[in-house]
CSV table of C-alpha atoms in Angstrom, one decimal:
chain,number,residue,atom,x,y,z
A,19,MET,CA,30.8,54.5,151.7
A,20,ASN,CA,32.1,57.9,152.8
A,21,GLU,CA,30.8,61.1,151.2
A,22,VAL,CA,34.0,61.9,149.2
A,23,MET,CA,33.9,58.6,147.5
A,24,LYS,CA,30.2,58.9,146.8
A,25,THR,CA,30.9,62.3,145.1
A,26,ILE,CA,33.8,60.9,143.1
A,27,LEU,CA,31.6,58.1,141.8
A,28,HIS,CA,28.6,60.3,141.1
A,29,ARG,CA,30.2,63.3,139.3
A,30,ARG,CA,29.7,63.5,135.5
A,31,ALA,CA,30.6,66.2,132.9
A,32,ILE,CA,27.6,68.5,132.3
A,33,ARG,CA,27.2,70.3,129.0
A,34,ARG,CA,23.5,71.4,129.3
A,35,PHE,CA,22.9,74.2,131.8
A,36,GLU,CA,20.0,76.2,133.1
A,37,THR,CA,20.4,79.9,132.6
A,38,LYS,CA,20.0,80.5,136.4
A,39,GLN,CA,23.1,81.9,138.1
A,40,ILE,CA,24.8,80.1,140.9
A,41,GLU,CA,24.2,81.6,144.3
A,42,GLU,CA,27.3,83.5,145.6
A,43,GLU,CA,27.7,81.4,148.7
A,44,ILE,CA,27.8,78.2,146.7
A,45,LEU,CA,30.2,79.7,144.1
A,46,GLN,CA,32.5,80.8,147.0
A,47,ARG,CA,32.6,77.3,148.4
A,48,ILE,CA,33.5,75.8,144.9
A,49,LEU,CA,36.3,78.4,144.5
A,50,GLN,CA,37.5,77.6,148.0
A,51,ALA,CA,37.9,74.0,147.0
A,52,GLY,CA,40.1,75.1,144.1
A,53,LEU,CA,42.2,77.4,146.3
A,54,TYR,CA,42.9,74.5,148.7
A,55,ALA,CA,44.1,72.2,145.9
A,56,PRO,CA,47.6,70.9,146.0
A,57,SER,CA,50.2,73.0,144.0
A,58,ALA,CA,53.7,72.1,143.1
A,59,GLY,CA,56.0,73.4,145.8
A,60,GLY,CA,53.0,75.0,147.5
A,61,ARG,CA,53.4,78.0,145.1
A,62,GLN,CA,49.7,78.6,144.7
A,63,GLY,CA,50.4,80.2,141.3
A,64,VAL,CA,47.1,79.6,139.6
A,65,LEU,CA,44.8,82.6,138.9
A,66,PHE,CA,41.0,81.9,138.8
A,67,ALA,CA,39.3,84.4,136.5
A,68,VAL,CA,35.6,84.0,137.2
A,69,SER,CA,33.2,85.4,134.6
A,70,GLN,CA,29.5,85.5,135.2
A,71,ASP,CA,29.0,88.0,132.3
A,72,ARG,CA,26.7,86.2,129.8
A,73,GLU,CA,27.9,88.4,126.8
A,74,VAL,CA,31.6,87.9,127.6
A,75,ASN,CA,31.1,84.1,128.1
A,76,LEU,CA,29.2,83.8,124.9
A,77,ARG,CA,31.7,85.8,122.8
A,78,LEU,CA,34.7,83.9,124.3
A,79,GLY,CA,32.9,80.6,123.9
A,80,LYS,CA,32.3,81.3,120.2
A,81,ILE,CA,35.9,82.5,119.7
A,82,LYS,CA,37.1,79.3,121.4
A,83,ARG,CA,34.9,77.2,119.1
A,84,ALA,CA,36.1,79.0,116.0
A,85,ASN,CA,39.8,78.4,117.1
A,86,SER,CA,39.3,74.8,118.2
A,87,HIS,CA,39.9,72.1,115.6
A,88,PRO,CA,38.9,68.9,117.3
A,89,HIS,CA,38.8,65.7,115.2
A,90,MET,CA,35.1,65.6,114.7
A,91,ALA,CA,33.2,62.5,115.8
A,92,SER,CA,32.5,59.7,113.4
A,93,GLY,CA,31.2,56.2,113.8
A,94,GLY,CA,32.0,55.0,117.3
A,95,ASN,CA,34.5,57.8,118.0
A,96,TYR,CA,32.8,60.5,120.0
A,97,VAL,CA,33.2,62.4,123.3
A,98,SER,CA,29.6,61.9,124.6
A,99,LYS,CA,26.4,60.5,123.1
A,100,GLU,CA,24.3,61.7,126.1
A,101,GLN,CA,25.6,65.3,126.1
A,102,PRO,CA,27.4,66.1,122.8
A,103,SER,CA,30.6,68.1,122.8
A,104,ILE,CA,31.8,70.6,120.1
A,105,ALA,CA,33.7,67.6,118.7
A,106,ASP,CA,30.5,65.6,118.4
A,107,ASP,CA,28.1,68.2,117.0
A,108,PRO,CA,29.4,70.8,114.5
A,109,LYS,CA,26.1,72.8,115.1
A,110,LEU,CA,27.3,73.7,118.6
A,111,THR,CA,28.8,77.2,118.2
A,112,ASN,CA,29.6,78.0,121.9
A,113,ALA,CA,32.5,76.0,123.4
A,114,PHE,CA,31.2,77.0,126.8
A,115,TYR,CA,27.8,75.5,126.3
A,116,ASP,CA,26.0,78.6,127.6
A,117,ALA,CA,27.2,77.9,131.2
A,118,PRO,CA,26.4,80.8,133.5
A,119,VAL,CA,29.8,80.7,135.1
A,120,VAL,CA,33.1,80.3,133.3
A,121,ILE,CA,36.3,80.1,135.3
A,122,THR,CA,39.4,80.4,133.2
A,123,MET,CA,42.4,79.0,134.9
A,124,PHE,CA,45.6,81.0,134.3
A,125,ALA,CA,49.1,79.9,135.2
A,126,PRO,CA,52.7,81.1,134.7
A,127,LYS,CA,54.1,80.4,131.3
A,128,ASN,CA,57.5,79.5,132.6
A,129,PHE,CA,56.7,77.1,135.4
A,130,LEU,CA,57.1,73.4,134.8
A,131,PHE,CA,53.9,72.3,136.6
A,132,SER,CA,51.5,75.1,135.6
A,133,ALA,CA,49.1,72.8,133.7
A,134,GLU,CA,49.1,70.2,136.5
A,135,ASP,CA,48.4,72.8,139.2
A,136,CYS,CA,45.4,73.9,137.1
A,137,ALA,CA,44.2,70.4,136.7
A,138,VAL,CA,44.2,69.5,140.4
A,139,ALA,CA,42.4,72.7,141.3
A,140,THR,CA,39.8,72.0,138.6
A,141,GLU,CA,39.2,68.5,139.9
A,142,ASN,CA,38.7,69.9,143.4
A,143,MET,CA,36.2,72.4,142.1
A,144,MET,CA,34.3,69.9,140.0
A,145,LEU,CA,33.9,67.5,143.0
A,146,ALA,CA,32.8,70.4,145.2
A,147,ALA,CA,30.3,71.5,142.6
A,148,ASP,CA,28.8,68.1,142.3
A,149,SER,CA,28.5,67.8,146.1
A,150,LEU,CA,26.6,71.1,146.1
A,151,GLY,CA,24.2,70.2,143.2
A,152,VAL,CA,26.1,72.2,140.6
A,153,GLY,CA,27.1,70.8,137.2
A,154,SER,CA,30.5,71.2,135.8
A,155,CYS,CA,32.7,70.5,132.8
A,156,TYR,CA,36.3,71.3,132.0
A,157,ILE,CA,37.4,72.5,128.6
A,158,GLY,CA,41.1,72.2,127.7
A,159,GLN,CA,43.3,74.5,125.6
A,160,GLY,CA,42.1,77.6,127.4
A,161,TRP,CA,44.2,80.0,125.3
A,162,THR,CA,42.1,79.5,122.2
A,163,ALA,CA,39.3,81.6,123.7
A,164,PHE,CA,41.6,84.6,123.7
A,165,ALA,CA,43.1,84.2,120.2
A,166,ASP,CA,41.6,87.2,118.6
A,167,PRO,CA,41.4,91.0,119.3
A,168,TYR,CA,38.3,90.7,121.6
A,169,GLY,CA,40.0,88.0,123.6
A,170,GLN,CA,43.1,90.1,124.0
A,171,GLU,CA,40.9,93.0,125.1
A,172,ILE,CA,39.4,90.8,127.8
A,173,LEU,CA,42.8,89.8,129.0
A,174,ARG,CA,43.7,93.5,129.4
A,175,ARG,CA,40.4,94.2,131.1
A,176,TRP,CA,40.9,91.3,133.5
A,177,GLU,CA,44.5,92.5,134.1
A,178,ILE,CA,46.0,89.1,133.5
A,179,PRO,CA,49.8,89.4,133.7
A,180,GLY,CA,51.6,88.9,130.4
A,181,ASN,CA,53.6,86.0,131.8
A,182,PHE,CA,50.5,83.9,132.4
A,183,TYR,CA,48.5,81.8,129.9
A,184,ALA,CA,45.0,80.4,129.9
A,185,VAL,CA,45.3,76.7,130.6
A,186,LEU,CA,41.7,75.6,130.7
A,187,GLN,CA,38.1,76.7,131.5
A,188,VAL,CA,35.8,75.2,134.1
A,189,LEU,CA,32.1,75.6,133.3
A,190,LEU,CA,29.6,75.7,136.2
A,191,GLY,CA,25.9,75.9,136.3
A,192,TYR,CA,22.8,74.0,137.4
A,193,PRO,CA,22.1,71.0,135.1
A,194,ARG,CA,19.2,71.4,132.7
A,195,GLU,CA,18.0,67.8,133.1
A,196,LYS,CA,16.4,66.5,136.3
A,197,ASP,CA,18.8,63.6,136.4
A,198,PRO,CA,21.9,64.7,134.4
A,199,HIS,CA,24.1,61.9,135.7
A,200,PRO,CA,24.1,59.1,133.2
A,201,ALA,CA,25.1,55.7,134.6
A,202,PRO,CA,28.8,55.4,134.7
A,203,LYS,CA,30.4,53.6,131.8
A,204,PRO,CA,31.9,50.3,132.8
A,205,ARG,CA,35.5,50.7,133.9
A,206,ARG,CA,37.9,49.3,131.4
A,207,GLN,CA,39.8,46.3,132.6
A,208,GLY,CA,43.6,46.1,132.7
A,209,ARG,CA,44.3,49.7,133.6
A,210,ILE,CA,45.9,49.0,137.0
A,211,LEU,CA,49.3,47.4,136.7
A,212,ARG,CA,50.6,45.8,139.9
A,213,PHE,CA,54.2,44.6,140.3
């Protein structure tokens, strides 16, 4: 099996990170994977706001958690038993799970394929991260992290144009567990329709 397929089959969402920062060379390679993702019309309109500031990430993660209202897990309805999400565990107060690197993906508000452009760049970065020994997780509804005065201040400090919005966040860090990759869940049957 080729290396790309091995990485695709190996990658898992990671929500438990070491505090150790990612080496700059590795982070640059992950970002390069995002920059080379497909984009609608080749526009390359996505902005990658990389924050390695622990205090900023913690505050934005808490704001995001406070402004997120996921349907909390109950019974057999959960995101992850192995690595609970904020929807699974109300005691988790940081929606960024203390990741040392948080990349907020910003895209133009008025472009039809902004969310899709962010999604494909995110997938590229997550696959690159896994291939380099770095854990990753994406967090949707990126704008909720900026939905208070502190978040608005950060947008100004980062000089994010007013016609852009936060689509999602990509969390990066070294996994806390030695083997953070649980076995893949069996693939559900009947999802490929052939005609």
